[in-house]
Amino acid sequence: MTSRALTVGFDLDMTLIDSRPGIKAAYQALSAETGTYIDAELAVTRLGPPLEQELRYWFPEERIQEMGDRYREIYPTYAIAPTLAMPGAREAVAAVRARGGRAIVVTAKHEPNAKLHLAHLGIEADAVIGWLWAEAKAVALREHEAAVYVGDHTGDVRGARTAGALSVAVATGPCDAAELRAAGADVVLGGLTEFGAWFDAYAAGRG
């Protein structure tokens, strides 16, 4: 495979976007609507796993599906506008494109909401695949023949390794550089601002 055929996968939350302000607002709205206490400040410190995992801290099991559906329904109203692109996100996608590669997004987030975020921020992906977490991300990564997967969580590292893709981790989310290395990341960057230089060298090395 030449560098022009490269497909690079990116995680979404805390990799390409800083969704903490928006997710906090959505949790606060859900809390107000249901009368159930949710520590939104705490919840946004552990982004990455599926929504249902977080909801289990605040709601009984029999309400999880209902609350998850409601959260996703109100999410566009509260969470899209406050969310920002992570530093270097647009440039990282552009770096892949500059070498004729494809940039895809593979995320645990509800796929329609993931697409809303990217459209709002003007980040164009060649494909967006939602509802996949950790090792399950390998399904999409293999399908799209991704050579590299970039994420901020140890679950992203596991997804990349399961897919046989190079795991590039960015220490911009809940997992620090040491945790990411310990999980088996092949490359650990401080953030996407470092991705372009790394990717140019990586792609050039592949010929």
Short mmCIF file of C-alpha atoms in Angstrom, two decimals:
data_model
loop_
_atom_site.label_atom_id
_atom_site.label_comp_id
_atom_site.label_asym_id
_atom_site.label_seq_id
_atom_site.Cartn_x
_atom_site.Cartn_y
_atom_site.Cartn_z
CA MET A 1 0.00 0.00 0.00
CA THR A 2 1.35 3.42 -0.86
CA SER A 3 0.92 6.56 1.17
CA ARG A 4 -1.74 7.74 -1.28
CA ALA A 5 -3.93 4.82 -0.24
CA LEU A 6 -3.66 5.53 3.48
CA THR A 7 -6.83 5.63 5.53
CA VAL A 8 -6.57 7.19 8.97
CA GLY A 9 -9.30 6.80 11.57
CA PHE A 10 -9.95 9.42 14.22
CA ASP A 11 -11.92 9.22 17.43
CA LEU A 12 -14.28 12.15 18.03
CA ASP A 13 -14.72 13.28 21.65
CA MET A 14 -11.53 14.80 23.10
CA THR A 15 -9.61 13.79 19.96
CA LEU A 16 -11.15 15.91 17.20
CA ILE A 17 -13.60 17.90 19.34
CA ASP A 18 -13.76 19.28 22.87
CA SER A 19 -17.32 18.28 23.60
CA ARG A 20 -17.15 18.83 27.36
CA PRO A 21 -19.12 22.11 27.43
CA GLY A 22 -21.87 20.69 25.23
CA ILE A 23 -22.11 17.35 27.01
CA LYS A 24 -22.19 19.13 30.36
CA ALA A 25 -25.10 21.25 29.15
CA ALA A 26 -26.95 18.18 27.86
CA TYR A 27 -26.53 16.34 31.17
CA GLN A 28 -27.71 19.41 33.07
CA ALA A 29 -30.79 19.63 30.87
CA LEU A 30 -31.54 15.92 31.39
CA SER A 31 -31.09 16.36 35.14
CA ALA A 32 -33.47 19.33 35.23
CA GLU A 33 -36.05 17.52 33.12
CA THR A 34 -36.01 14.29 35.15
CA GLY A 35 -35.38 15.72 38.59
CA THR A 36 -32.47 13.28 38.95
CA TYR A 37 -29.13 14.57 40.18
CA ILE A 38 -26.30 14.20 37.65
CA ASP A 39 -22.83 15.54 38.43
CA ALA A 40 -22.19 16.91 34.96
CA GLU A 41 -18.75 18.23 35.92
CA LEU A 42 -17.69 14.74 36.92
CA ALA A 43 -19.32 13.08 33.93
CA VAL A 44 -17.29 15.10 31.44
CA THR A 45 -14.02 13.97 33.05
CA ARG A 46 -14.62 10.41 31.88
CA LEU A 47 -15.72 10.75 28.26
CA GLY A 48 -15.04 7.91 25.86
CA PRO A 49 -17.16 4.92 26.87
CA PRO A 50 -20.76 4.59 25.65
CA LEU A 51 -23.37 6.94 27.11
CA GLU A 52 -25.15 4.11 28.89
CA GLN A 53 -22.09 3.46 31.04
CA GLU A 54 -22.26 7.00 32.44
CA LEU A 55 -26.03 6.96 32.86
CA ARG A 56 -25.73 3.90 35.11
CA TYR A 57 -24.10 6.11 37.75
CA TRP A 58 -27.29 8.18 37.98
CA PHE A 59 -30.30 6.07 36.93
CA PRO A 60 -31.54 2.56 37.75
CA GLU A 61 -31.00 -0.07 35.08
CA GLU A 62 -34.65 -0.16 34.03
CA ARG A 63 -34.47 3.52 33.00
CA ILE A 64 -31.17 3.43 31.10
CA GLN A 65 -32.61 2.89 27.62
CA GLU A 66 -35.27 5.55 28.12
CA MET A 67 -32.76 8.08 29.46
CA GLY A 68 -30.26 7.30 26.73
CA ASP A 69 -32.90 7.86 24.07
CA ARG A 70 -33.96 11.12 25.68
CA TYR A 71 -30.38 12.36 26.06
CA ARG A 72 -29.69 11.74 22.39
CA GLU A 73 -32.94 13.49 21.47
CA ILE A 74 -32.09 16.69 23.36
CA TYR A 75 -28.37 16.55 22.57
CA PRO A 76 -28.48 18.63 19.36
CA THR A 77 -30.28 21.46 21.18
CA TYR A 78 -27.72 21.75 23.97
CA ALA A 79 -24.45 20.19 22.87
CA ILE A 80 -23.60 21.18 19.30
CA ALA A 81 -23.14 24.95 19.54
CA PRO A 82 -20.85 25.02 22.64
CA THR A 83 -18.51 22.33 21.30
CA LEU A 84 -15.16 23.41 19.84
CA ALA A 85 -12.64 21.76 17.57
CA MET A 86 -9.57 20.52 19.40
CA PRO A 87 -6.38 22.43 18.58
CA GLY A 88 -4.91 20.95 15.40
CA ALA A 89 -8.01 18.93 14.49
CA ARG A 90 -8.70 20.53 11.13
CA GLU A 91 -4.99 20.52 10.31
CA ALA A 92 -4.72 16.82 11.17
CA VAL A 93 -7.49 15.90 8.75
CA ALA A 94 -5.93 18.20 6.15
CA ALA A 95 -2.56 16.48 6.60
CA VAL A 96 -4.12 13.13 5.70
CA ARG A 97 -5.87 14.62 2.69
CA ALA A 98 -2.71 16.41 1.54
CA ARG A 99 -1.11 13.01 0.98
CA GLY A 100 -4.13 11.69 -0.88
CA GLY A 101 -5.36 9.74 2.13
CA ARG A 102 -8.82 9.25 3.58
CA ALA A 103 -9.86 10.49 7.02
CA ILE A 104 -12.68 8.62 8.75
CA VAL A 105 -14.25 9.12 12.16
CA VAL A 106 -15.01 6.08 14.33
CA THR A 107 -16.74 6.93 17.58
CA ALA A 108 -18.92 5.53 20.35
CA LYS A 109 -21.20 8.54 19.92
CA HIS A 110 -24.67 8.38 18.37
CA GLU A 111 -23.78 8.66 14.68
CA PRO A 112 -26.28 11.42 13.72
CA ASN A 113 -24.99 13.61 16.56
CA ALA A 114 -21.38 12.93 15.56
CA LYS A 115 -22.20 14.12 12.04
CA LEU A 116 -23.86 17.26 13.44
CA HIS A 117 -20.67 18.11 15.35
CA LEU A 118 -18.45 17.70 12.32
CA ALA A 119 -20.76 19.71 10.06
CA HIS A 120 -21.04 22.52 12.63
CA LEU A 121 -17.25 22.73 12.97
CA GLY A 122 -16.51 22.35 9.27
CA ILE A 123 -14.50 19.15 9.69
CA GLU A 124 -15.04 16.95 6.63
CA ALA A 125 -14.61 13.22 7.05
CA ASP A 126 -14.75 10.64 4.28
CA ALA A 127 -16.92 8.43 6.50
CA VAL A 128 -18.43 8.67 9.98
CA ILE A 129 -19.19 5.48 11.88
CA GLY A 130 -20.87 5.67 15.27
CA TRP A 131 -21.96 3.37 18.08
CA LEU A 132 -18.58 1.58 18.31
CA TRP A 133 -16.48 1.47 21.46
CA ALA A 134 -13.07 0.02 22.25
CA GLU A 135 -12.45 -3.35 20.54
CA ALA A 136 -15.68 -2.98 18.54
CA LYS A 137 -14.11 -0.03 16.69
CA ALA A 138 -11.98 -2.61 14.90
CA VAL A 139 -15.03 -3.61 12.83
CA ALA A 140 -15.13 -0.22 11.07
CA LEU A 141 -11.36 0.17 10.99
CA ARG A 142 -10.98 -3.15 9.18
CA GLU A 143 -13.88 -2.43 6.84
CA HIS A 144 -12.26 0.84 5.76
CA GLU A 145 -8.75 -0.67 5.79
CA ALA A 146 -7.47 1.97 8.20
CA ALA A 147 -3.72 1.81 8.68
CA VAL A 148 -3.77 4.23 11.63
CA TYR A 149 -6.28 5.01 14.37
CA VAL A 150 -5.96 8.17 16.45
CA GLY A 151 -7.69 8.44 19.82
CA ASP A 152 -7.40 9.79 23.34
CA HIS A 153 -8.57 6.80 25.40
CA THR A 154 -7.14 3.40 26.27
CA GLY A 155 -10.27 1.99 24.63
CA ASP A 156 -9.13 3.61 21.38
CA VAL A 157 -5.76 1.92 21.75
CA ARG A 158 -7.47 -1.43 22.17
CA GLY A 159 -9.62 -0.77 19.11
CA ALA A 160 -6.60 0.05 16.97
CA ARG A 161 -4.65 -2.97 18.13
CA THR A 162 -7.61 -5.29 17.58
CA ALA A 163 -7.86 -3.99 14.02
CA GLY A 164 -4.15 -4.38 13.39
CA ALA A 165 -3.85 -0.62 12.87
CA LEU A 166 -1.10 1.60 14.23
CA SER A 167 -2.33 3.14 17.48
CA VAL A 168 -1.61 6.86 17.69
CA ALA A 169 -2.75 8.26 21.03
CA VAL A 170 -3.21 11.90 21.96
CA ALA A 171 -3.03 12.89 25.62
CA THR A 172 -5.92 15.33 25.39
CA GLY A 173 -8.65 13.29 27.07
CA PRO A 174 -9.15 11.42 30.34
CA CYS A 175 -6.08 9.17 29.87
CA ASP A 176 -2.59 10.57 30.36
CA ALA A 177 0.44 9.69 28.28
CA ALA A 178 1.63 7.02 30.71
CA GLU A 179 -1.75 5.25 30.67
CA LEU A 180 -1.85 5.34 26.89
CA ARG A 181 1.66 3.90 26.60
CA ALA A 182 0.84 1.21 29.15
CA ALA A 183 -2.23 0.26 27.11
CA GLY A 184 0.01 -0.39 24.11
CA ALA A 185 -0.14 2.79 22.04
CA ASP A 186 2.49 2.74 19.30
CA VAL A 187 2.83 6.54 19.27
CA VAL A 188 1.82 9.05 21.96
CA LEU A 189 1.46 12.71 21.02
CA GLY A 190 0.67 15.66 23.26
CA GLY A 191 -2.18 16.57 20.93
CA LEU A 192 -3.22 16.86 17.32
CA THR A 193 -1.03 19.92 16.86
CA GLU A 194 1.84 17.38 16.70
CA PHE A 195 0.06 15.05 14.28
CA GLY A 196 0.91 16.73 10.97
CA ALA A 197 4.68 16.50 11.37
CA TRP A 198 4.43 12.93 12.64
CA PHE A 199 2.11 11.87 9.81
CA ASP A 200 4.27 13.41 7.11
CA ALA A 201 7.25 11.41 8.34
CA TYR A 202 5.18 8.24 8.71
CA ALA A 203 3.59 8.50 5.26
CA ALA A 204 6.92 9.34 3.61
CA GLY A 205 8.44 6.27 5.24
CA ARG A 206 5.77 4.07 3.69
CA GLY A 207 6.78 5.27 0.24
#
